[in-house]
Amino acid sequence: MTPRASGERPPADPGRPGGYPPPQETHWPTIVAVLVAGVAAACQVGKVAAALPQLRAELGLDLVTAGWLVSLLGVVGASLGMVIGGVADRFGPRRVMLTGLGLLALGSIGGAFAGGPNSLLAWRLVEGVGFIAVVVVAPVMMFRVAGPRHNRLIFGVWGTYMAMGLALILFGAVPILAAWGWRGLWLTNGVLAAGLVPLVALASRPRAAALRPAPVSGSPLAGFGVVLSRPGPVLLAVCFASYTINFFALMGFLPTFLVDSLGYEPARALPLVALIALGNAAGALLTSWLLQRGIAAWVLIVLGSGLM
């Protein structure tokens, strides 16, 4: 009986993340469900940008507090990203993904009932842990269920998650903010994240064996030391940090700038920012196509950095 038929863990392959051999065929239900989860996580980033004028008016947020509200997810990611990766190795990416979606739902629903800036920041911190849990393990889950011929395509598609989430929430926020205010926007996002827990669980269940904990040895601290001692991961982290600083500085405050400084109505400002976010998705898909055509990744990183 094969490992897949018996439900046992497949033989380890040290050459792949997670130690598992590549599947023969891509399991598209898992790919789609994980991508939707990433888009929902990105919605938690964009909702603050969309609602910031209302938040400042109702809760009396100054720009410093507003900046923390926008950037807190990134701060949590920088602080806990490697820790979440170690947890995923120990408990499996599927469990961490489902837990992360639950924390996103809890933080967003709790934040809807916040009475002031401090409580809103506290619930935002909960969202931050959920956000980084989802986005750290999502590509791992995709890689483990993707056939070799789809690897580059799938990672290119995954690269669109942030842009699609921002565009979705910025387009969708206009009627929600008009009808129910920022608290309604928080509740809507919380319900969305909660609904994705059973969806991702069911979609990934047929490949649960490949999404179990990785065969690891030694302490997580030793693993962190190995990663940090290699120039490749550190250089990639610096590149991504540079991109993130530029992207979120623009997207986090552009709606507020358009409304407060240029006098745009929110119904006009938010769709404009959403269109800018979709440009990011187009870049990710173009990069995927170029990788498939054999263009070196370092060339694309240098080109993208120069364009920014």
PDB file of N, CA and C in Angstrom, residues 73-91 96 128-129 131-133 135-137 140 216 219-230 233-238:
ATOM      1  N   LEU A  73       1.143  45.337  11.677  1.00  0.00           N
ATOM      2  CA  LEU A  73       1.248  44.003  11.095  1.00  0.00           C
ATOM      3  C   LEU A  73       2.670  43.742  10.601  1.00  0.00           C
ATOM      4  N   GLY A  74       3.291  44.754  10.016  1.00  0.00           N
ATOM      5  CA  GLY A  74       4.662  44.596   9.565  1.00  0.00           C
ATOM      6  C   GLY A  74       5.639  44.433  10.712  1.00  0.00           C
ATOM      7  N   VAL A  75       5.403  45.164  11.805  1.00  0.00           N
ATOM      8  CA  VAL A  75       6.268  45.046  12.986  1.00  0.00           C
ATOM      9  C   VAL A  75       6.182  43.637  13.558  1.00  0.00           C
ATOM     10  N   VAL A  76       4.958  43.104  13.649  1.00  0.00           N
ATOM     11  CA  VAL A  76       4.783  41.743  14.157  1.00  0.00           C
ATOM     12  C   VAL A  76       5.467  40.747  13.226  1.00  0.00           C
ATOM     13  N   GLY A  77       5.335  40.975  11.924  1.00  0.00           N
ATOM     14  CA  GLY A  77       5.975  40.070  10.971  1.00  0.00           C
ATOM     15  C   GLY A  77       7.483  40.053  11.115  1.00  0.00           C
ATOM     16  N   ALA A  78       8.083  41.240  11.252  1.00  0.00           N
ATOM     17  CA  ALA A  78       9.533  41.313  11.409  1.00  0.00           C
ATOM     18  C   ALA A  78       9.984  40.658  12.707  1.00  0.00           C
ATOM     19  N   SER A  79       9.151  40.734  13.737  1.00  0.00           N
ATOM     20  CA  SER A  79       9.517  40.197  15.046  1.00  0.00           C
ATOM     21  C   SER A  79       9.297  38.694  15.152  1.00  0.00           C
ATOM     22  N   LEU A  80       8.230  38.192  14.521  1.00  0.00           N
ATOM     23  CA  LEU A  80       7.815  36.812  14.755  1.00  0.00           C
ATOM     24  C   LEU A  80       7.887  35.917  13.524  1.00  0.00           C
ATOM     25  N   GLY A  81       8.324  36.460  12.386  1.00  0.00           N
ATOM     26  CA  GLY A  81       8.311  35.660  11.165  1.00  0.00           C
ATOM     27  C   GLY A  81       9.083  34.358  11.296  1.00  0.00           C
ATOM     28  N   MET A  82      10.304  34.423  11.788  1.00  0.00           N
ATOM     29  CA  MET A  82      11.110  33.205  11.931  1.00  0.00           C
ATOM     30  C   MET A  82      10.546  32.291  12.996  1.00  0.00           C
ATOM     31  N   VAL A  83       9.980  32.885  14.049  1.00  0.00           N
ATOM     32  CA  VAL A  83       9.384  32.062  15.107  1.00  0.00           C
ATOM     33  C   VAL A  83       8.199  31.269  14.558  1.00  0.00           C
ATOM     34  N   ILE A  84       7.354  31.935  13.773  1.00  0.00           N
ATOM     35  CA  ILE A  84       6.206  31.251  13.179  1.00  0.00           C
ATOM     36  C   ILE A  84       6.687  30.144  12.249  1.00  0.00           C
ATOM     37  N   GLY A  85       7.763  30.386  11.503  1.00  0.00           N
ATOM     38  CA  GLY A  85       8.313  29.336  10.656  1.00  0.00           C
ATOM     39  C   GLY A  85       8.751  28.126  11.460  1.00  0.00           C
ATOM     40  N   GLY A  86       9.379  28.370  12.610  1.00  0.00           N
ATOM     41  CA  GLY A  86       9.766  27.258  13.473  1.00  0.00           C
ATOM     42  C   GLY A  86       8.569  26.513  14.035  1.00  0.00           C
ATOM     43  N   VAL A  87       7.527  27.265  14.398  1.00  0.00           N
ATOM     44  CA  VAL A  87       6.298  26.630  14.896  1.00  0.00           C
ATOM     45  C   VAL A  87       5.668  25.764  13.809  1.00  0.00           C
ATOM     46  N   ALA A  88       5.691  26.257  12.562  1.00  0.00           N
ATOM     47  CA  ALA A  88       5.124  25.480  11.453  1.00  0.00           C
ATOM     48  C   ALA A  88       5.894  24.184  11.238  1.00  0.00           C
ATOM     49  N   ASP A  89       7.212  24.230  11.420  1.00  0.00           N
ATOM     50  CA  ASP A  89       7.996  22.996  11.307  1.00  0.00           C
ATOM     51  C   ASP A  89       7.593  21.988  12.366  1.00  0.00           C
ATOM     52  N   ARG A  90       7.273  22.493  13.544  1.00  0.00           N
ATOM     53  CA  ARG A  90       6.945  21.591  14.660  1.00  0.00           C
ATOM     54  C   ARG A  90       5.525  21.058  14.588  1.00  0.00           C
ATOM     55  N   PHE A  91       4.599  21.898  14.164  1.00  0.00           N
ATOM     56  CA  PHE A  91       3.179  21.515  14.231  1.00  0.00           C
ATOM     57  C   PHE A  91       2.520  21.354  12.859  1.00  0.00           C
ATOM     58  N   VAL A  96      -0.991  25.669  11.482  1.00  0.00           N
ATOM     59  CA  VAL A  96      -0.639  27.070  11.701  1.00  0.00           C
ATOM     60  C   VAL A  96      -1.514  27.977  10.841  1.00  0.00           C
ATOM     61  N   GLY A 128      -2.101  40.883  13.851  1.00  0.00           N
ATOM     62  CA  GLY A 128      -0.748  40.791  13.317  1.00  0.00           C
ATOM     63  C   GLY A 128      -0.174  39.392  13.439  1.00  0.00           C
ATOM     64  N   VAL A 129      -0.417  38.744  14.581  1.00  0.00           N
ATOM     65  CA  VAL A 129       0.065  37.369  14.756  1.00  0.00           C
ATOM     66  C   VAL A 129      -0.634  36.447  13.756  1.00  0.00           C
ATOM     67  N   PHE A 131      -1.958  37.322  10.883  1.00  0.00           N
ATOM     68  CA  PHE A 131      -1.518  37.677   9.534  1.00  0.00           C
ATOM     69  C   PHE A 131      -0.197  37.004   9.194  1.00  0.00           C
ATOM     70  N   ILE A 132       0.789  37.119  10.081  1.00  0.00           N
ATOM     71  CA  ILE A 132       2.092  36.556   9.756  1.00  0.00           C
ATOM     72  C   ILE A 132       2.028  35.043   9.740  1.00  0.00           C
ATOM     73  N   ALA A 133       1.157  34.432  10.553  1.00  0.00           N
ATOM     74  CA  ALA A 133       1.000  32.977  10.505  1.00  0.00           C
ATOM     75  C   ALA A 133       0.493  32.534   9.137  1.00  0.00           C
ATOM     76  N   VAL A 135       0.636  34.213   6.133  1.00  0.00           N
ATOM     77  CA  VAL A 135       1.480  34.501   4.973  1.00  0.00           C
ATOM     78  C   VAL A 135       2.815  33.760   5.028  1.00  0.00           C
ATOM     79  N   VAL A 136       3.242  33.313   6.218  1.00  0.00           N
ATOM     80  CA  VAL A 136       4.474  32.526   6.286  1.00  0.00           C
ATOM     81  C   VAL A 136       4.236  31.105   5.794  1.00  0.00           C
ATOM     82  N   VAL A 137       3.127  30.501   6.184  1.00  0.00           N
ATOM     83  CA  VAL A 137       2.922  29.092   5.839  1.00  0.00           C
ATOM     84  C   VAL A 137       2.222  28.896   4.495  1.00  0.00           C
ATOM     85  N   VAL A 140       4.502  27.643   1.775  1.00  0.00           N
ATOM     86  CA  VAL A 140       4.943  26.284   2.111  1.00  0.00           C
ATOM     87  C   VAL A 140       3.861  25.284   1.731  1.00  0.00           C
ATOM     88  N   VAL A 216      12.249  17.396  11.780  1.00  0.00           N
ATOM     89  CA  VAL A 216      13.261  18.346  12.236  1.00  0.00           C
ATOM     90  C   VAL A 216      14.069  17.720  13.357  1.00  0.00           C
ATOM     91  N   SER A 219      17.238  22.160  18.155  1.00  0.00           N
ATOM     92  CA  SER A 219      16.371  23.207  18.671  1.00  0.00           C
ATOM     93  C   SER A 219      16.075  24.230  17.580  1.00  0.00           C
ATOM     94  N   PRO A 220      14.921  24.924  17.719  1.00  0.00           N
ATOM     95  CA  PRO A 220      14.631  25.978  16.736  1.00  0.00           C
ATOM     96  C   PRO A 220      15.702  27.058  16.680  1.00  0.00           C
ATOM     97  N   LEU A 221      16.323  27.364  17.831  1.00  0.00           N
ATOM     98  CA  LEU A 221      17.361  28.387  17.843  1.00  0.00           C
ATOM     99  C   LEU A 221      18.532  28.008  16.942  1.00  0.00           C
ATOM    100  N   ALA A 222      18.854  26.712  16.914  1.00  0.00           N
ATOM    101  CA  ALA A 222      19.933  26.267  16.039  1.00  0.00           C
ATOM    102  C   ALA A 222      19.553  26.482  14.580  1.00  0.00           C
ATOM    103  N   GLY A 223      18.296  26.191  14.253  1.00  0.00           N
ATOM    104  CA  GLY A 223      17.830  26.416  12.888  1.00  0.00           C
ATOM    105  C   GLY A 223      17.881  27.880  12.510  1.00  0.00           C
ATOM    106  N   PHE A 224      17.506  28.771  13.431  1.00  0.00           N
ATOM    107  CA  PHE A 224      17.569  30.202  13.157  1.00  0.00           C
ATOM    108  C   PHE A 224      19.010  30.621  12.879  1.00  0.00           C
ATOM    109  N   GLY A 225      19.936  30.063  13.667  1.00  0.00           N
ATOM    110  CA  GLY A 225      21.335  30.406  13.480  1.00  0.00           C
ATOM    111  C   GLY A 225      21.850  30.001  12.107  1.00  0.00           C
ATOM    112  N   VAL A 226      21.405  28.832  11.642  1.00  0.00           N
ATOM    113  CA  VAL A 226      21.818  28.369  10.315  1.00  0.00           C
ATOM    114  C   VAL A 226      21.313  29.321   9.242  1.00  0.00           C
ATOM    115  N   VAL A 227      20.040  29.719   9.349  1.00  0.00           N
ATOM    116  CA  VAL A 227      19.460  30.632   8.351  1.00  0.00           C
ATOM    117  C   VAL A 227      20.202  31.962   8.349  1.00  0.00           C
ATOM    118  N   LEU A 228      20.424  32.522   9.533  1.00  0.00           N
ATOM    119  CA  LEU A 228      21.057  33.830   9.624  1.00  0.00           C
ATOM    120  C   LEU A 228      22.529  33.808   9.230  1.00  0.00           C
ATOM    121  N   SER A 229      23.142  32.631   9.248  1.00  0.00           N
ATOM    122  CA  SER A 229      24.555  32.537   8.887  1.00  0.00           C
ATOM    123  C   SER A 229      24.772  32.465   7.384  1.00  0.00           C
ATOM    124  N   ARG A 230      23.679  32.318   6.625  1.00  0.00           N
ATOM    125  CA  ARG A 230      23.795  32.192   5.174  1.00  0.00           C
ATOM    126  C   ARG A 230      23.451  33.519   4.520  1.00  0.00           C
ATOM    127  N   PRO A 233      19.526  34.031   2.369  1.00  0.00           N
ATOM    128  CA  PRO A 233      18.299  34.437   3.057  1.00  0.00           C
ATOM    129  C   PRO A 233      18.366  35.853   3.620  1.00  0.00           C
ATOM    130  N   VAL A 234      19.525  36.249   4.138  1.00  0.00           N
ATOM    131  CA  VAL A 234      19.663  37.600   4.702  1.00  0.00           C
ATOM    132  C   VAL A 234      19.514  38.652   3.602  1.00  0.00           C
ATOM    133  N   LEU A 235      20.142  38.403   2.444  1.00  0.00           N
ATOM    134  CA  LEU A 235      20.048  39.355   1.342  1.00  0.00           C
ATOM    135  C   LEU A 235      18.613  39.458   0.835  1.00  0.00           C
ATOM    136  N   LEU A 236      17.930  38.332   0.712  1.00  0.00           N
ATOM    137  CA  LEU A 236      16.534  38.360   0.290  1.00  0.00           C
ATOM    138  C   LEU A 236      15.669  39.114   1.289  1.00  0.00           C
ATOM    139  N   ALA A 237      15.956  38.932   2.579  1.00  0.00           N
ATOM    140  CA  ALA A 237      15.191  39.647   3.606  1.00  0.00           C
ATOM    141  C   ALA A 237      15.388  41.154   3.480  1.00  0.00           C
ATOM    142  N   VAL A 238      16.624  41.579   3.211  1.00  0.00           N
ATOM    143  CA  VAL A 238      16.897  43.008   3.037  1.00  0.00           C
ATOM    144  C   VAL A 238      16.162  43.536   1.810  1.00  0.00           C
TER     145      VAL A 238
END
